[in-house]
Short mmCIF file of C-alpha atoms in Angstrom, two decimals:
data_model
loop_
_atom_site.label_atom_id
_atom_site.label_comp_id
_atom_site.label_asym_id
_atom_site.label_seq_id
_atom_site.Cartn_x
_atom_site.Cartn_y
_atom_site.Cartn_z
CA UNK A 1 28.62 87.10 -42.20
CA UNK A 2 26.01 85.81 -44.41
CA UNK A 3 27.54 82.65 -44.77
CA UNK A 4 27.76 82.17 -41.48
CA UNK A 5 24.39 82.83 -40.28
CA UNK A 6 22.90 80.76 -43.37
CA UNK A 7 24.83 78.21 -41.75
CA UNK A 8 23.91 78.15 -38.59
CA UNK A 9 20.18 78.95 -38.83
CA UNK A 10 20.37 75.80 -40.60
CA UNK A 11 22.13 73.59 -38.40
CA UNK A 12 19.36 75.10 -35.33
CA UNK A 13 16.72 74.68 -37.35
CA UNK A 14 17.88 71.00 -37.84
CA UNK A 15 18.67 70.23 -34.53
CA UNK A 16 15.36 71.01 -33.87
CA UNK A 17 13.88 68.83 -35.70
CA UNK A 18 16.04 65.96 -34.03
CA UNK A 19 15.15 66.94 -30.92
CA UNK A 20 11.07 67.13 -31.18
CA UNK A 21 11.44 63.94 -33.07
CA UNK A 22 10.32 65.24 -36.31
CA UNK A 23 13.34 62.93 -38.02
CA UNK A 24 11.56 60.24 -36.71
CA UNK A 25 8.55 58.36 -38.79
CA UNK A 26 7.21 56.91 -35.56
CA UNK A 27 6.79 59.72 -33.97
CA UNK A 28 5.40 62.03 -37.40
CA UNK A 29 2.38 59.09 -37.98
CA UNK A 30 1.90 59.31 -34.08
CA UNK A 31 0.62 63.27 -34.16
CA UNK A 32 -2.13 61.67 -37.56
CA UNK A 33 -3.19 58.76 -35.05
CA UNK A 34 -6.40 59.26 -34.21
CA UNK A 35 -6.10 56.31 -31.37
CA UNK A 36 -2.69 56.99 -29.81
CA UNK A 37 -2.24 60.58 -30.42
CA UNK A 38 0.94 62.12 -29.95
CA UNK A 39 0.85 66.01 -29.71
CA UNK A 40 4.93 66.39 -30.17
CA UNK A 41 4.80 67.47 -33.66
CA UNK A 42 2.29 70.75 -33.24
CA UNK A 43 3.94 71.37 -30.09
CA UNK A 44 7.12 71.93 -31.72
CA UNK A 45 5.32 73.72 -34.72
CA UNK A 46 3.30 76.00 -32.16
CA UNK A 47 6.35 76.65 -30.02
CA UNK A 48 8.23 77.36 -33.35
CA UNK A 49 6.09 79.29 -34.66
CA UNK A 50 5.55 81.41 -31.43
CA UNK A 51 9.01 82.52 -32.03
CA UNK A 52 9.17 82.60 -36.14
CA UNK A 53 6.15 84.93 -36.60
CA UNK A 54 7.21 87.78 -34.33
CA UNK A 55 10.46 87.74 -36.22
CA UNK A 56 8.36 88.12 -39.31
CA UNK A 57 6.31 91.14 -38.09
CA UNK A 58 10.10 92.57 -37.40
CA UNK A 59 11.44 91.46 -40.31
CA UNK A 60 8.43 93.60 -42.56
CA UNK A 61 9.72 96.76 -40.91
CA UNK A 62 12.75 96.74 -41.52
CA UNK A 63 14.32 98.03 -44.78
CA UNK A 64 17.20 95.43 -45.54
CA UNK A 65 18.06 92.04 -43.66
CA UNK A 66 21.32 92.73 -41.61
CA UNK A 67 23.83 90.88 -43.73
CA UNK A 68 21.97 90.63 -46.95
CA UNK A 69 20.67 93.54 -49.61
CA UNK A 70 17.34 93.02 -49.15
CA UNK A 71 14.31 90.83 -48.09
CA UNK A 72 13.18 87.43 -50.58
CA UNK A 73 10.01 87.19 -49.84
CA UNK A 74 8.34 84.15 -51.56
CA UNK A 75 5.57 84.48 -54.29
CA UNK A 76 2.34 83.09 -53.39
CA UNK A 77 1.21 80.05 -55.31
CA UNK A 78 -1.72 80.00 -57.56
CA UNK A 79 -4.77 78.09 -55.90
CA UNK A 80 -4.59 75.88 -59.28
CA UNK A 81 -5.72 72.23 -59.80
CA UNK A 82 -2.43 71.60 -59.79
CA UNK A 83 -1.71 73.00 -56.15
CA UNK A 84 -4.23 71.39 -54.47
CA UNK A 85 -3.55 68.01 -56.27
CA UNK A 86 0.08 68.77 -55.54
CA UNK A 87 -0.90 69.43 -51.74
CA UNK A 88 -2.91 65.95 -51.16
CA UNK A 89 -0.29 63.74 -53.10
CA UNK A 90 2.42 65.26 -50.25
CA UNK A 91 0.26 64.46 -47.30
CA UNK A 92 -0.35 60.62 -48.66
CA UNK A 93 3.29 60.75 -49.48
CA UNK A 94 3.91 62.33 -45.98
CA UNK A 95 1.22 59.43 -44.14
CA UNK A 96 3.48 56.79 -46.24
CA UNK A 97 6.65 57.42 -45.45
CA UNK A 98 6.46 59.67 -41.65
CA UNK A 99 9.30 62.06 -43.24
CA UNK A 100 9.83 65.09 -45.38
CA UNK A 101 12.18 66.78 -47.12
CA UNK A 102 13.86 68.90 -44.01
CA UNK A 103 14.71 65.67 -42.22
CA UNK A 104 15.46 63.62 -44.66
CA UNK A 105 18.48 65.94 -45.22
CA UNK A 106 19.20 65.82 -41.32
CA UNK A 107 18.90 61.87 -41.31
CA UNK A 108 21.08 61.69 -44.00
CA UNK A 109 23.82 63.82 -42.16
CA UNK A 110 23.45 61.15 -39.47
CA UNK A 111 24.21 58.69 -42.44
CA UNK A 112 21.42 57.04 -41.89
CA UNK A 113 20.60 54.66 -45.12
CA UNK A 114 17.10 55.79 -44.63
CA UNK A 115 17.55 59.79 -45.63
CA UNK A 116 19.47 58.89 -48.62
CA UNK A 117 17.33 56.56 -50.07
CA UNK A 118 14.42 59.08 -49.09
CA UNK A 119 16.22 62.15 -50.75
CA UNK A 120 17.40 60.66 -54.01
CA UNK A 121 14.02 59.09 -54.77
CA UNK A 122 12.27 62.85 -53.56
CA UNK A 123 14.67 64.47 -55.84
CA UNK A 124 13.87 61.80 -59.07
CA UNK A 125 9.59 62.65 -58.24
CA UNK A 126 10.55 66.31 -58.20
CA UNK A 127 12.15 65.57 -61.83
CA UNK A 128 9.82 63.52 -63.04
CA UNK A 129 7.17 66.81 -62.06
CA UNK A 130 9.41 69.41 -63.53
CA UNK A 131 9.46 67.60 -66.89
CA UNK A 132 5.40 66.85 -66.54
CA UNK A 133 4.33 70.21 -66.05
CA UNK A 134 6.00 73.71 -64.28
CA UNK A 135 4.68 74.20 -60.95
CA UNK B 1 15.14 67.02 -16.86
CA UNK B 2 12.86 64.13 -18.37
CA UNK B 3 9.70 64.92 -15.68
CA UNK B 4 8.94 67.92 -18.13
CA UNK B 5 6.28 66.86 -20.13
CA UNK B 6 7.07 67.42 -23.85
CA UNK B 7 10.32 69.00 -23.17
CA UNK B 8 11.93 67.90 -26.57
CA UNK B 9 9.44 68.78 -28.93
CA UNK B 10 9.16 72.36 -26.99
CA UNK B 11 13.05 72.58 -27.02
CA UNK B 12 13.09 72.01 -30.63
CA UNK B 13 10.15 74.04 -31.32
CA UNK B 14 12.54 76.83 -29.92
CA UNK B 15 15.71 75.88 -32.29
CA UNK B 16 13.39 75.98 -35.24
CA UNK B 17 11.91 79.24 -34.53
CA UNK B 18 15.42 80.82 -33.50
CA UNK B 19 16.93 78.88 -36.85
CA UNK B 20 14.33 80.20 -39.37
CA UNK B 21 14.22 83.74 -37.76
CA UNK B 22 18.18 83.43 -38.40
CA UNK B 23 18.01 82.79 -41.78
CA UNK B 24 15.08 85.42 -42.42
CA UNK B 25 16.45 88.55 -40.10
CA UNK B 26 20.12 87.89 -41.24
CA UNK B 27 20.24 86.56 -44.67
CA UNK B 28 16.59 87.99 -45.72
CA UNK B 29 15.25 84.52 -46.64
CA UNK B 30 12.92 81.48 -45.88
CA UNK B 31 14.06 77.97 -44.97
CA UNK B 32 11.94 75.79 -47.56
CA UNK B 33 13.67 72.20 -48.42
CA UNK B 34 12.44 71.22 -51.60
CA UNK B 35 13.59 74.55 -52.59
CA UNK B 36 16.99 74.01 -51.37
CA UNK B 37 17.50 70.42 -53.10
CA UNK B 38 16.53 72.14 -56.19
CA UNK B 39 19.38 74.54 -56.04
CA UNK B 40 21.93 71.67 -54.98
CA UNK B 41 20.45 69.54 -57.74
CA UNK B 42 20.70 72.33 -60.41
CA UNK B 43 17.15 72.18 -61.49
CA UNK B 44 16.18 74.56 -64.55
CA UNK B 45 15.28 78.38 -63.07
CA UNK B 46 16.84 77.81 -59.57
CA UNK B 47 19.59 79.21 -58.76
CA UNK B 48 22.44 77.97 -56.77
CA UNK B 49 24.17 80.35 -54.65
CA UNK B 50 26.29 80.05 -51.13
CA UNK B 51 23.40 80.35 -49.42
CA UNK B 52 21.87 77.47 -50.49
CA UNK B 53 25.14 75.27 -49.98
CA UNK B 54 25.16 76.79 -46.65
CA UNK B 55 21.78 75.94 -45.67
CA UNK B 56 22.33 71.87 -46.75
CA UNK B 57 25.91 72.20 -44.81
CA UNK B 58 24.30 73.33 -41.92
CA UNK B 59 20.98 70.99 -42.22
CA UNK B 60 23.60 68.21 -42.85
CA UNK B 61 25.88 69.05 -39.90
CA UNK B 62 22.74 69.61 -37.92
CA UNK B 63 22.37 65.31 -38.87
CA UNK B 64 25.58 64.79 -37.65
CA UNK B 65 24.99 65.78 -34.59
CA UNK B 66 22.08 64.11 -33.97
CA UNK B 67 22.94 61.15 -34.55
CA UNK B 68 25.69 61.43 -31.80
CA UNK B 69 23.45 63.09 -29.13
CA UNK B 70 19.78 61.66 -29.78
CA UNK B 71 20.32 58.92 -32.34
CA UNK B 72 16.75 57.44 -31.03
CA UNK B 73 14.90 60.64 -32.81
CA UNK B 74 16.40 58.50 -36.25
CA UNK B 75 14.24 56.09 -38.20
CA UNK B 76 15.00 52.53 -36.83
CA UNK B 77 16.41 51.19 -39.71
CA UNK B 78 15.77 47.45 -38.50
CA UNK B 79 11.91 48.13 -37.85
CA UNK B 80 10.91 50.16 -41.43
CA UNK B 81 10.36 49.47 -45.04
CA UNK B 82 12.84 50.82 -47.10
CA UNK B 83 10.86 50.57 -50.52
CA UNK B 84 8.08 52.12 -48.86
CA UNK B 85 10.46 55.24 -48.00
CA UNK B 86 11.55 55.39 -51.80
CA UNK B 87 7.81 55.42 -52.74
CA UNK B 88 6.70 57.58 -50.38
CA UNK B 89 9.57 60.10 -51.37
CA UNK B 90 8.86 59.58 -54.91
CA UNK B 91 5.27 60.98 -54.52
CA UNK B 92 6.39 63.62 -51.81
CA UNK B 93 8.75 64.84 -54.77
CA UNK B 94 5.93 64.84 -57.25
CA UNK B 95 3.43 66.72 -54.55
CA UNK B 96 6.01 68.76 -53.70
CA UNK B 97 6.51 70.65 -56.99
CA UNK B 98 3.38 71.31 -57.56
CA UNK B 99 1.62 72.22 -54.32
CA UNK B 100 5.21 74.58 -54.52
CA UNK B 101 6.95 73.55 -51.02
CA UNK B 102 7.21 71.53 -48.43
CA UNK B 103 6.35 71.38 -44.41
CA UNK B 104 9.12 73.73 -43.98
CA UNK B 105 8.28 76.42 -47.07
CA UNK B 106 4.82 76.35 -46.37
CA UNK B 107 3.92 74.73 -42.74
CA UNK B 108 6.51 76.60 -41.02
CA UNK B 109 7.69 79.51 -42.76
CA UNK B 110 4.23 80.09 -45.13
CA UNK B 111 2.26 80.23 -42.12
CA UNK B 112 4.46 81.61 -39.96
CA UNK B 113 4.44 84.84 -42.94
CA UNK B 114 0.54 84.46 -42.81
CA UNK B 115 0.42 83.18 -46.26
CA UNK B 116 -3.32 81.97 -47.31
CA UNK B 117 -2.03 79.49 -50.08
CA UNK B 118 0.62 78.00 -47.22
CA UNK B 119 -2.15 77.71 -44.91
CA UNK B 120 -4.52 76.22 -47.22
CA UNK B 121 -1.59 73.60 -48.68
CA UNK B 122 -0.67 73.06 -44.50
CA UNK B 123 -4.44 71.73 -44.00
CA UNK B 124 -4.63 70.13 -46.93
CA UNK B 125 -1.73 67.77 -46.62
CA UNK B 126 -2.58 67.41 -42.32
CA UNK B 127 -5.81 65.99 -43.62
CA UNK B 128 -4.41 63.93 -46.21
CA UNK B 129 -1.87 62.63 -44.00
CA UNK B 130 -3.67 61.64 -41.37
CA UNK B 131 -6.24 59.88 -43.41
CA UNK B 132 -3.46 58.07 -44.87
CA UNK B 133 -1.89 57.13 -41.64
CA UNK B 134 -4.88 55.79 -40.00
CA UNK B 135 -5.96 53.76 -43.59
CA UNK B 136 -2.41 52.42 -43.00
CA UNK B 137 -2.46 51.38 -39.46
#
């Protein structure tokens, strides 16, 4: 059942990031144009998130997930040097390129030479930063 | 179908939110990316369980499907510069690890939890961003 529903959420969740155009760079520097603004991106966070954080209030009460043993809910990180240094680096990266890690994984299933060469060279900086330093 | 204004982003503002609450009321866990690649790419302390294979299937799958139904939501391969995609995934990989997610860890499902460090690292990297874009353009 698990497997299932990991599956799925994920194909959903990447569908809908095809379909609001997140998977496109265009479209991703076109919402951090200050002269031709294009409002798809928040729209699809807002509209996302209008559904996501009710599930989270649910999701506190209740004592196990339905087809796992319990809840993993993420750490919080440390408001270090390194976090905030780490936080501007992705949005230069992010005003660069126009894609992130989520699509480039859903441009790549459209084998699109674009999310592979985007994923292998994400997954050689994320190297190079484990060996530099833990996070 | 087209005459509704923003129709796609608000359609796939609804698969993301119905994907992520999926993965978090069902298999008790966030959707972040970077976190996910880790796992797939074995790196040291993360572990690599179904779930994770899952999640890329589906994410991948999820690509496939795209590309048949709205292939013009895809980079246009002709029009962009492909050195300028490994460099800008380079540093997103670097940023990444140590601001400790990604747009989906901490823009979706960080906020969408209420989380002050995924908030701050969301308004950070808008700002940065869209500096960057319009210094670009």
């Amino acid at each position: 059942m698990k497997t299932i529903t990991a599956f799925f959420g994920a194909l959903l969740f990447a569908l809908g990031l095809g379909f609001a155009g997140m998977t496109s760079p265009e479209v991703i520097k076109a919402f951090f144009n200050f002269q031709n603004w294009n409002p798809s991106i928040g729209i699809m966070m807002a509209v996302g998130l209008m559904i996501y954080i009710p599930s989270v209030i649910f999701a506190k009460k209740m004592k196990k997930p339905l087809a796992e043993e319990k809840f993993n809910w993420p750490e919080p990180e440390a408001l270090s040097f390194k976090f905030f240094a780490g936080a501007i680096l992705f949005g230069i990266a992010w005003g660069i390129g126009g894609i992130c890690p989520g699509p480039g994984i859903v441009i790549t299933g459209a084998l699109s030479i674009v999310g592979p060469i985007f994923i292998i060279s994400l997954v050689i900086g994320m190297s190079l930063a484990t060996l530099i330093a833990k996070d | 179908m087209e005459s509704i204004p923003y129709l796609y982003p608000i359609l796939g503002g609804v698969l993301i939110g119905l994907g992520a609450s999926l993965l978090l009321l069902a298999n008790g866990k966030s959707l972040g990316f970077t976190g996910i690649l880790k796992s797939i790419f074995r790196f040291p302390g993360k572990k690599l369980r179904l779930f994770q294979v899952m999640v890329l299937a589906g994410t991948l799958v999820g690509g496939v499907i795209i590309g048949f139904i709205k292939p013009e939501s895809l980079p246009d391969v002709g029009n962009i510069n492909l050195p300028l995609v490994a460099l800008a995934g380079f540093l997103m990989g670097i940023g990444s690890h140590f601001a400790g997610g990604c747009t989906s860890t901490h823009g979706f499902c960080g906020t969408g939890r209420g989380d002050k460090d995924s908030i701050i690292a969301v308004i950070i990297f808008m700002i940065t961003a869209a500096i960057t874009v319009n210094l670009m353009s």
